[in-house]
Coordinates of C-alpha atoms and ligand atoms in Angstrom, one line a residue:
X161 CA -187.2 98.7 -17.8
X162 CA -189.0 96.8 -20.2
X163 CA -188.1 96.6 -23.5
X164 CA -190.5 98.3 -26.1
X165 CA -189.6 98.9 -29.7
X166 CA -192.0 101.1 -31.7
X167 CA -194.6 99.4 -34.1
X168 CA -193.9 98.9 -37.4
X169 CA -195.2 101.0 -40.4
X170 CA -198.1 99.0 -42.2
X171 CA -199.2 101.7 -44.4
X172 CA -197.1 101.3 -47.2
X173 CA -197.3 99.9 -51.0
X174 CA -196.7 96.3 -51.2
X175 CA -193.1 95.8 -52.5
X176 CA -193.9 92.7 -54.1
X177 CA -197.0 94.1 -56.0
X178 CA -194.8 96.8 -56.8
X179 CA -192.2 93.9 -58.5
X180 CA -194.8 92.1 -60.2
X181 CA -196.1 94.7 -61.8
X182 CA -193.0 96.3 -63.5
X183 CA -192.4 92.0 -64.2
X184 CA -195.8 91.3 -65.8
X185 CA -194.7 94.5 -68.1
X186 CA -192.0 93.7 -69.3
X187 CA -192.8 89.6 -69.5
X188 CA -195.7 91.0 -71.7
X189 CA -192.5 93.1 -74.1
X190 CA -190.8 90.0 -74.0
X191 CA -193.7 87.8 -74.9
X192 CA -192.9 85.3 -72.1
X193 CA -194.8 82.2 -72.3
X194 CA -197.4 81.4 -69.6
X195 CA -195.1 78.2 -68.2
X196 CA -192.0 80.0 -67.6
X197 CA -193.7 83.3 -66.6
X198 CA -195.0 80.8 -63.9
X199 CA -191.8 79.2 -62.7
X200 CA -190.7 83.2 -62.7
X201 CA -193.2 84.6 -60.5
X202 CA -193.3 82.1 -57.4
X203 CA -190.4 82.3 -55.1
X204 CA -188.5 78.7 -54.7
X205 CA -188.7 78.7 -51.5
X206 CA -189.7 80.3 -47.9
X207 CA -188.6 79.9 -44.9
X208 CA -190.2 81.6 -41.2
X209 CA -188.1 80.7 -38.6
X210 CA -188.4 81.9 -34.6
X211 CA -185.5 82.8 -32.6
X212 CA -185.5 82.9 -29.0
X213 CA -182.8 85.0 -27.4
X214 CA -181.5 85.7 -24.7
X215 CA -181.4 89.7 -23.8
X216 CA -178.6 91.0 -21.6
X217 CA -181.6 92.0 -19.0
X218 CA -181.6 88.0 -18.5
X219 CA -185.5 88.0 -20.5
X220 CA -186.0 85.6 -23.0
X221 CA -187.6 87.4 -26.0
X222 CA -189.0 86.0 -29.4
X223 CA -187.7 87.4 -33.0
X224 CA -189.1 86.5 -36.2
X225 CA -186.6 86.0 -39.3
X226 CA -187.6 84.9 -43.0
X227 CA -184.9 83.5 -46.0
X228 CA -186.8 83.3 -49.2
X229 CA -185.0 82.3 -52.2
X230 CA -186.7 83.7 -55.6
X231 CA -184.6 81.6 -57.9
X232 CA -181.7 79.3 -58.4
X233 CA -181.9 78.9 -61.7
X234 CA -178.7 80.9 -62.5
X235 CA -176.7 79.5 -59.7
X236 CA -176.8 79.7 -56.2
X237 CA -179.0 82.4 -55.0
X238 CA -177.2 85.4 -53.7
X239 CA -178.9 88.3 -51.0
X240 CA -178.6 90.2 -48.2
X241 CA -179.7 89.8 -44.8
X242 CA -181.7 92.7 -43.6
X243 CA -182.3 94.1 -39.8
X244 CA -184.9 96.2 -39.2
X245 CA -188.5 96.8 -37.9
X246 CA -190.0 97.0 -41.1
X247 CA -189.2 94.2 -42.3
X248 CA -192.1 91.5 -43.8
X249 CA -192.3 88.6 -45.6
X250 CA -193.7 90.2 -48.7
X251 CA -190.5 93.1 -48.5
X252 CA -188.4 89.9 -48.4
X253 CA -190.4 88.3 -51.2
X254 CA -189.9 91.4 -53.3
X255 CA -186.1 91.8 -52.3
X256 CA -185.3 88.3 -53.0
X257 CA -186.9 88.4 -56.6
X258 CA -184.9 92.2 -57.2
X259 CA -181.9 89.6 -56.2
X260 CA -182.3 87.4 -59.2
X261 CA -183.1 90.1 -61.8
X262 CA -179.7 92.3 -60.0
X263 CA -177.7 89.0 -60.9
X264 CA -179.1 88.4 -64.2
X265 CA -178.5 92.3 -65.4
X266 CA -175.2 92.2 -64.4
X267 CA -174.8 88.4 -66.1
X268 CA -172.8 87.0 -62.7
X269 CA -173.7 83.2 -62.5
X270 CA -176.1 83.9 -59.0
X271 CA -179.6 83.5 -58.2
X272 CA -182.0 85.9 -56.2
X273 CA -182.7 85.5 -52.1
X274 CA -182.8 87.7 -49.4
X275 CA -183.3 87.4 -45.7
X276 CA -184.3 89.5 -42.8
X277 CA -185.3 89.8 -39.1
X278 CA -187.5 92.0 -37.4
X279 CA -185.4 93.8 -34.7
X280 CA -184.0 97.2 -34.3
X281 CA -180.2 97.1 -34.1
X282 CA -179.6 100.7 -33.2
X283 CA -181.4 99.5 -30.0
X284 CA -179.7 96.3 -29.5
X285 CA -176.8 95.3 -27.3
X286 CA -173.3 93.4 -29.6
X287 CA -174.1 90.6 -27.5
X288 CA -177.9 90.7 -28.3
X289 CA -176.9 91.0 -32.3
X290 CA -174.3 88.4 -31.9
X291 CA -176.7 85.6 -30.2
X292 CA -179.7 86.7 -32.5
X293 CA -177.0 86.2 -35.7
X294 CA -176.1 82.8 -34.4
X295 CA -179.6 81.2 -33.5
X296 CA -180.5 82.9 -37.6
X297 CA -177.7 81.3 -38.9
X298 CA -178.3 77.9 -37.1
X299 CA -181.7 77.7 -37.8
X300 CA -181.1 78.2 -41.1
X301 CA -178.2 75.8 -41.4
X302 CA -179.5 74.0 -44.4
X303 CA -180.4 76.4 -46.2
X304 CA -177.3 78.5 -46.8
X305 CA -174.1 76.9 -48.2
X306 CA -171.3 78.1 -50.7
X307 CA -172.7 76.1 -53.7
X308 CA -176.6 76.7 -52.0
X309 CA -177.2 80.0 -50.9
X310 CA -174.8 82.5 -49.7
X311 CA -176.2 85.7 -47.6
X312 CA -174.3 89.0 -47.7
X313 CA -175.5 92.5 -45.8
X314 CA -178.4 94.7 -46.0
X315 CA -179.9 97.1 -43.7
X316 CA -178.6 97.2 -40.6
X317 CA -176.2 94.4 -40.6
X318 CA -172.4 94.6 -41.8
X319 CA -169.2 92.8 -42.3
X320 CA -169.5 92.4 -38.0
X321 CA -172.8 90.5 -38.3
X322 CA -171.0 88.6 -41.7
X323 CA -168.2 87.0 -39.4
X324 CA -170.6 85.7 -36.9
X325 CA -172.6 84.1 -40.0
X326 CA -169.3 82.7 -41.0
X327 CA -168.2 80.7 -37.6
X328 CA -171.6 79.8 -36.8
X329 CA -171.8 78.2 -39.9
X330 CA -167.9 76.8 -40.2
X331 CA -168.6 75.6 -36.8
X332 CA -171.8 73.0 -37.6
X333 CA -169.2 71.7 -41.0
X334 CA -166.4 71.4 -38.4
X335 CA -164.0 73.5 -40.9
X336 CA -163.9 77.0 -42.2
X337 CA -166.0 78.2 -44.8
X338 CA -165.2 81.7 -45.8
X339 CA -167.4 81.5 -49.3
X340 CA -170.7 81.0 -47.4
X341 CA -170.9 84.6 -46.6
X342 CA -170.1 88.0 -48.4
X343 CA -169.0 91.4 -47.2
X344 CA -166.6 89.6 -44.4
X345 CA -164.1 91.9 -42.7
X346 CA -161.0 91.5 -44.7
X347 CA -159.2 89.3 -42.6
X348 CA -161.7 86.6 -42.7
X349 CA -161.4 86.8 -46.4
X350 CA -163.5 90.0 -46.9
X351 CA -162.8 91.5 -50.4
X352 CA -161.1 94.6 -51.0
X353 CA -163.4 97.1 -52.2
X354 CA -166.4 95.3 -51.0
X355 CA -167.5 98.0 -48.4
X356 CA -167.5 101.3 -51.2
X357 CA -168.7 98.5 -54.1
X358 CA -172.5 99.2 -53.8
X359 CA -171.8 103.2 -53.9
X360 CA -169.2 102.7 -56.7
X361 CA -171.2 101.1 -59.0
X362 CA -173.6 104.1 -58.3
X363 CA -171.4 106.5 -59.2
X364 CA -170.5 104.6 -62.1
X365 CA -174.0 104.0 -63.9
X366 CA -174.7 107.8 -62.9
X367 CA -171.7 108.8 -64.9
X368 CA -173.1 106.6 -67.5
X369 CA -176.4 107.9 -67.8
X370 CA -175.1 111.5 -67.1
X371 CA -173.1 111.2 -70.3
X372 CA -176.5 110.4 -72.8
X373 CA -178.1 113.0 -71.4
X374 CA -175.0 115.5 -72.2
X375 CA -175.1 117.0 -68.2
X376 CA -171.7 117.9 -67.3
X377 CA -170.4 116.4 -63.9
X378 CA -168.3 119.3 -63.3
X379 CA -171.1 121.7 -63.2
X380 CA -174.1 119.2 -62.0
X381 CA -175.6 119.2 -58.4
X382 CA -176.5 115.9 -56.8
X383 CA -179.0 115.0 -53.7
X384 CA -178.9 112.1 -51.8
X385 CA -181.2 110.6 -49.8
X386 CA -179.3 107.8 -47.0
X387 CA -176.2 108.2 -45.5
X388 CA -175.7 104.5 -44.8
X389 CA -173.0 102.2 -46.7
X390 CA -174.4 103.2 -49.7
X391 CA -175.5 106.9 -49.6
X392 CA -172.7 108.3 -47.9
X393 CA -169.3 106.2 -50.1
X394 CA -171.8 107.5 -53.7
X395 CA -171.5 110.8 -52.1
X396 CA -167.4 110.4 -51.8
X397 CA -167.4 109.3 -55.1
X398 CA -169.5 111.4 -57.2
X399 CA -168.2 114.7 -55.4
X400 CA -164.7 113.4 -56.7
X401 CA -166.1 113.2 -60.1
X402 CA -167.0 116.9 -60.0
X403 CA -170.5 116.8 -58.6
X404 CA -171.6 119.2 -56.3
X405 CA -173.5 116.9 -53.2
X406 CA -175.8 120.2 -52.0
X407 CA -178.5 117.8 -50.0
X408 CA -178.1 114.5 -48.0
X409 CA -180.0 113.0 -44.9
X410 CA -180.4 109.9 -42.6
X411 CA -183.3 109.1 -40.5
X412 CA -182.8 112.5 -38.8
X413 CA -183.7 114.2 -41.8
X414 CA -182.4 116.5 -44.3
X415 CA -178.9 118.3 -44.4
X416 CA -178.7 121.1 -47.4
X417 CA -176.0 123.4 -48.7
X418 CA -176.5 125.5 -51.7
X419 CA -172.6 125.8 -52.2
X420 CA -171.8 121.8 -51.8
X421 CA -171.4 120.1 -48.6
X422 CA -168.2 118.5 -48.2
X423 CA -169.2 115.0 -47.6
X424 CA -165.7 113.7 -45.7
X425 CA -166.7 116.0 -43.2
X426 CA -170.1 114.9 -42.6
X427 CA -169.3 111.5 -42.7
X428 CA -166.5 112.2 -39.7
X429 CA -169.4 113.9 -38.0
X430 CA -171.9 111.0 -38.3
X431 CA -168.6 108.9 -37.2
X432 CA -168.2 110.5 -34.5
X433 CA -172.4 110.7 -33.6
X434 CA -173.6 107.1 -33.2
X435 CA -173.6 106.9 -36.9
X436 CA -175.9 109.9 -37.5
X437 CA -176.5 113.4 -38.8
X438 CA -178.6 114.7 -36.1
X439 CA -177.5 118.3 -35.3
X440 CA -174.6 117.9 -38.3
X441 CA -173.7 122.1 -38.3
X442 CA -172.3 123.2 -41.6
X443 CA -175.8 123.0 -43.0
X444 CA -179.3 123.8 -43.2
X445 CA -182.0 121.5 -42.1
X446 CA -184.6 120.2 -44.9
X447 CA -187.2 117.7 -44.5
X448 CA -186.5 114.0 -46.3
X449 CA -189.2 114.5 -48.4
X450 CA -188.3 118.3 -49.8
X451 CA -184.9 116.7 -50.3
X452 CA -186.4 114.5 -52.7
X453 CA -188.3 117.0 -54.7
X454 CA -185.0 119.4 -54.2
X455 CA -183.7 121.6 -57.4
X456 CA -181.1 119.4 -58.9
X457 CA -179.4 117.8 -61.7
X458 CA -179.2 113.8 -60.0
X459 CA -181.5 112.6 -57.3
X460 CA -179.5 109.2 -55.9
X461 CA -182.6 107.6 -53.5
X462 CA -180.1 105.4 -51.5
X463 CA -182.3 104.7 -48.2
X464 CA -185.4 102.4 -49.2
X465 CA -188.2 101.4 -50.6
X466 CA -191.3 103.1 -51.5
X467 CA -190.3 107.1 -50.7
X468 CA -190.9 108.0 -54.7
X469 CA -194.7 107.8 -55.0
X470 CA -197.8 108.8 -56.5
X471 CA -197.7 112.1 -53.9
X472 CA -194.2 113.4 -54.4
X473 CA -193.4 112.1 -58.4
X474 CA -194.7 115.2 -59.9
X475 CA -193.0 117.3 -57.7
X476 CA -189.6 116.2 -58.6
X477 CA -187.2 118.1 -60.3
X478 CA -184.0 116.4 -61.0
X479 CA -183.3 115.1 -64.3
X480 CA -181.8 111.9 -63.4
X481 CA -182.7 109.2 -60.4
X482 CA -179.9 106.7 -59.4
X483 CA -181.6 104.2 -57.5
X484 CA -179.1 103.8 -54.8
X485 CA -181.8 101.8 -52.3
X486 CA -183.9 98.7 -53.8
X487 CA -187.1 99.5 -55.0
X488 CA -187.1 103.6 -54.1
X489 CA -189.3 104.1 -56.4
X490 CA -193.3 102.2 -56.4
X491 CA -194.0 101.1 -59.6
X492 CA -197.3 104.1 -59.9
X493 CA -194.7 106.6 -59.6
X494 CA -193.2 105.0 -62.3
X495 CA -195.6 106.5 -64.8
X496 CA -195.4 110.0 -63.8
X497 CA -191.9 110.1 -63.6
X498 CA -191.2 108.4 -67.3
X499 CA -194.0 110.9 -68.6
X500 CA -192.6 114.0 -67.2
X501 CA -189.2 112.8 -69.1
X502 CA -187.2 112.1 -66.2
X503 CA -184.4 109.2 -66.9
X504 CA -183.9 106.8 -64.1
X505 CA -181.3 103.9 -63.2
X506 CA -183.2 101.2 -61.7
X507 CA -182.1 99.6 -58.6
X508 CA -181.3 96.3 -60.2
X509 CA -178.6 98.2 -62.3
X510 CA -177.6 101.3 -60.5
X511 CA -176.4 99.2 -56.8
X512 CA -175.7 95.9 -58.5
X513 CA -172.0 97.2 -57.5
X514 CA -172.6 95.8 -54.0
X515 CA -173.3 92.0 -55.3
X516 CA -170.7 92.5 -58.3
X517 CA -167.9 92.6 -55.8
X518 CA -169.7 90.2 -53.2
X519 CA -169.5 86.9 -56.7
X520 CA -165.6 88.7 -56.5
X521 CA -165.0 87.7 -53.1
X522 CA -166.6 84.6 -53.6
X523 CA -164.5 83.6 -56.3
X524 CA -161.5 84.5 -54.3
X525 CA -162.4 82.6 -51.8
X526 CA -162.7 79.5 -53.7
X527 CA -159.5 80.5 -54.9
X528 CA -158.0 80.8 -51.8
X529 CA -156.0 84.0 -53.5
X530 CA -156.7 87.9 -52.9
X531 CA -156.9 90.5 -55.4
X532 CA -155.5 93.4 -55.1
X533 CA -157.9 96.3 -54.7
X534 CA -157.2 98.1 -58.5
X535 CA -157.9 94.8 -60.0
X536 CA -161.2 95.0 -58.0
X537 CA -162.7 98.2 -59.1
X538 CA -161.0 97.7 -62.6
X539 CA -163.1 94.7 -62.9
X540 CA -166.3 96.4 -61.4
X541 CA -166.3 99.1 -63.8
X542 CA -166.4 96.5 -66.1
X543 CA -169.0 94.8 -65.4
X544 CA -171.3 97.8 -64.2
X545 CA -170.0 99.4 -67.7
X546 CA -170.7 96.3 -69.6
X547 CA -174.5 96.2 -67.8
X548 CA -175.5 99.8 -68.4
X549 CA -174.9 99.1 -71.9
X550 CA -177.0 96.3 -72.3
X551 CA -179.4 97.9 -70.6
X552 CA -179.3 101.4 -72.5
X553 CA -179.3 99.8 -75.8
X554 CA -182.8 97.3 -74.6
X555 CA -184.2 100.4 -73.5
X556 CA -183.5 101.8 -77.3
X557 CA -184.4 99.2 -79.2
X558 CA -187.8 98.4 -77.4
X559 CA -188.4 102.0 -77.1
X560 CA -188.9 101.6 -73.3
X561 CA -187.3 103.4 -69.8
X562 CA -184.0 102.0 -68.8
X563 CA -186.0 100.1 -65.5
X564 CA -188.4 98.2 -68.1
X565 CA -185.2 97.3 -70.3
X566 CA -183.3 96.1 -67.0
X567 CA -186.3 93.9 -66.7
X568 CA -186.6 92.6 -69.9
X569 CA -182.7 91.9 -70.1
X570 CA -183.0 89.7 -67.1
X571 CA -186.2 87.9 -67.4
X572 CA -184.7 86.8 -71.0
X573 CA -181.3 85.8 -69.5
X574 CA -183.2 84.0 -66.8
X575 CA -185.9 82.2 -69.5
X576 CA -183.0 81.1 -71.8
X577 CA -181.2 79.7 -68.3
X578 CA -184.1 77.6 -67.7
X579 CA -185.3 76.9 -71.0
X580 CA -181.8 74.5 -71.1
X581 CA -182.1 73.3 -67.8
X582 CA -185.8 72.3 -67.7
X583 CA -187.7 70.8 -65.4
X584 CA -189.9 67.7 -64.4
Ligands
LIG872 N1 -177.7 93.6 -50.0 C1 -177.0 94.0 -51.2 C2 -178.0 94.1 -52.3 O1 -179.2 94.4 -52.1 C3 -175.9 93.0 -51.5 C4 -176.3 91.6 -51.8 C5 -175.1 90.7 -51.9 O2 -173.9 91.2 -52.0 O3 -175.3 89.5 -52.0 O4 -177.7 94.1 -53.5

């Protein structure tokens, strides 16, 4: 049978313009000058590579993969490697630049890149995934390195797709090279705690902003939209804080208890389901888009971009949105939620867990010594602590939302970087 994967979606708000624009705002706050706001915008560099592979049905079929590094001004650029249909150049683009203002907001000495294929992995043999990994990493040989640019996972790729990043590219140096990669299996020099990182550092900005607002955790309600890597371990960990977790949903839509869901459950469910809800029983179905405009305290979007927009942002009634995902939110939404007085962690603070732990098993590797998992999380909290700070008190002092401040906090760490280094 041939082989026939669905189309992707085109009709969706450009990610990048979506970027730019909350950029160009706060550059403008900042008062950025022109030359550095122009070094700022343009990615450093884009790469389109093709990669035949063989499929097990013995066809040779052709797969499209992008790298784009935004920025190396703070360091080697960091970001994920996304699998998925969706994905274009311009959704890299955007992702790569949220990579460098993530780094900067959470002051770890990375820059911003992300890369990403257009396949569909659910539909995709391990020896399919494994070849197509290998021809990515090989054709893009040059480009990654431990001191260069070091790739971690995204959508639809994991510490499985990591390892095969790793040999592929320890094999072409003829030696091991653990710190090219991020979110390794722990025997390959994976970090401890890197898996729960991204939902942990959700939980802990959530906490954070919960606190300034003065709602109780004990007595709040939560929704969350994504039961991937990062929905469902933000789900663990805010119903351990005391929230109740009454809505979550995957692809397959919407699951919704009024009394709380219990979330170890449902992820032994989707375990045991090819890593999905569909037909999970102890509770009742909802849409994905009534979940979002569902009656709660915290609304944690933690699927992807562009699902809060212009049509829906009215209609939401939470009082607080974790950005679990990267770039949930398009930046007209933006308005109407800031105007109807609803607080929101941006993405580039409220997941910047995930990369937090990724510079941590970095630096272990270079190391060559593992930390133990309490000195992990102790030093995330930290840092996500130490970031939500900054952030809150930007967002005071120029009188602006918390995803503008988280913009301006970065863009100026990111100026003052460069400003030292130069140029030609
Ligand atoms: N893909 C994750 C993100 O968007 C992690 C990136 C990394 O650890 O380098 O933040």
């Amino acid at each position: 049978m041939a082989y026939i994967e669905p189309a992707p979606i085109m009709d969706k708000e450009n990610p990048f313009e979506s970027m730019m624009s909350r950029f160009n705002e706060a550059a403008n706050l900042l008062g950025l000058d022109q030359e550095t706001y122009e070094v700022l915008k343009s990615p450093t560099k884009q790469v389109i590579v093709s990669l035949p592979i063989t499929m097990d049905d013995g066809k040779r079929k052709v797969f499209e993969g992008y790298r784009v590094i935004h920025s190396n001004i703070l360091g080697p650029s960091k970001g994920g490697i996304r699998y998925d249909l969706d994905v274009t150049i311009d959704e890299v683009k955007a992702l790569a630049a949220w990579m460098t203002w993530k780094c900067a907001v959470v002051d770890i000495p990375y820059g911003g890149a992300k890369g990403g294929i257009i396949c569909n992995p659910r539909g995709m043999s391990a020896g399919e995934l494994e070849r197509l990994t290998r021809s990515y990493t090989s054709a893009l040989i040059d480009v990654f390195g431990p001191d260069q640019d070091i790739p971690a996972p995204d959508m639809g790729t994991g510490p499985r797709e990591m390892a095969w990043l790793m040999d592929e590219y320890s094999k072409a140096q003829g030696k091991t090279v653990n710190a090219v990669v991020t979110g390794k299996p722990l025997v390959l020099g994976g970090s401890l705690g890197r898996v729960e990182a991204t939902g942990r550092g959700v939980m802990a900005t959530a906490l954070n902003a919960m606190e300034k607002l003065k709602i109780n955790p004990s007595r709040a309600t939560c929704a969350i939209q994504g039961f991937g890597n990062v929905g469902s371990n933000a789900a663990v960990l805010l119903e351990e804080r005391g929230l109740r977790v009454v809505a979550i949903s995957d692809q397959t839509g919407g699951y919704y208890n009024e009394r709380g869901l219990d979330i170890q459950d449902a992820i032994e469910y989707r375990n045991k389901n090819k890593g999905i809800l569909e037909g999970y029983p102890n509770a009742d179905r909802i849409s994905n888009d009534d979940l979002l405009v569902a009656k709660v305290d915290v609304l944690v979007p933690a699927a992807k971009e562009d699902v809060i927009t212009v049509h829906n942002a009215d209609k939401i009634q939470a009082k607080l949105i974790v950005e679990g995902a990267n770039g949930p939110t398009n930046a007209k939404a933006d308005k109407i939620i800031h105007e109807n007085g609803i607080s929101v962690v941006p993405d580039i603070l409220a997941n910047a867990g995930g990369v937090t732990v990724s510079y941590f098993e970095w630096v272990q590797n270079r190391i060559g010594y593992r930390w133990s998992l309490d000195r992990v999380n102790r030093r995330t909290d930290r840092v996500m602590g130490d970031a939500f700070n900054r952030v809150y008190e930007t967002s005071v002092k120029y009188k602006v939302s918390m995803r503008l401040a988280a913009y301006i906090v970065a863009i100026a760490k990111v100026a003052e970087t460069y400003k030292f280094r130069g140029g030609y």
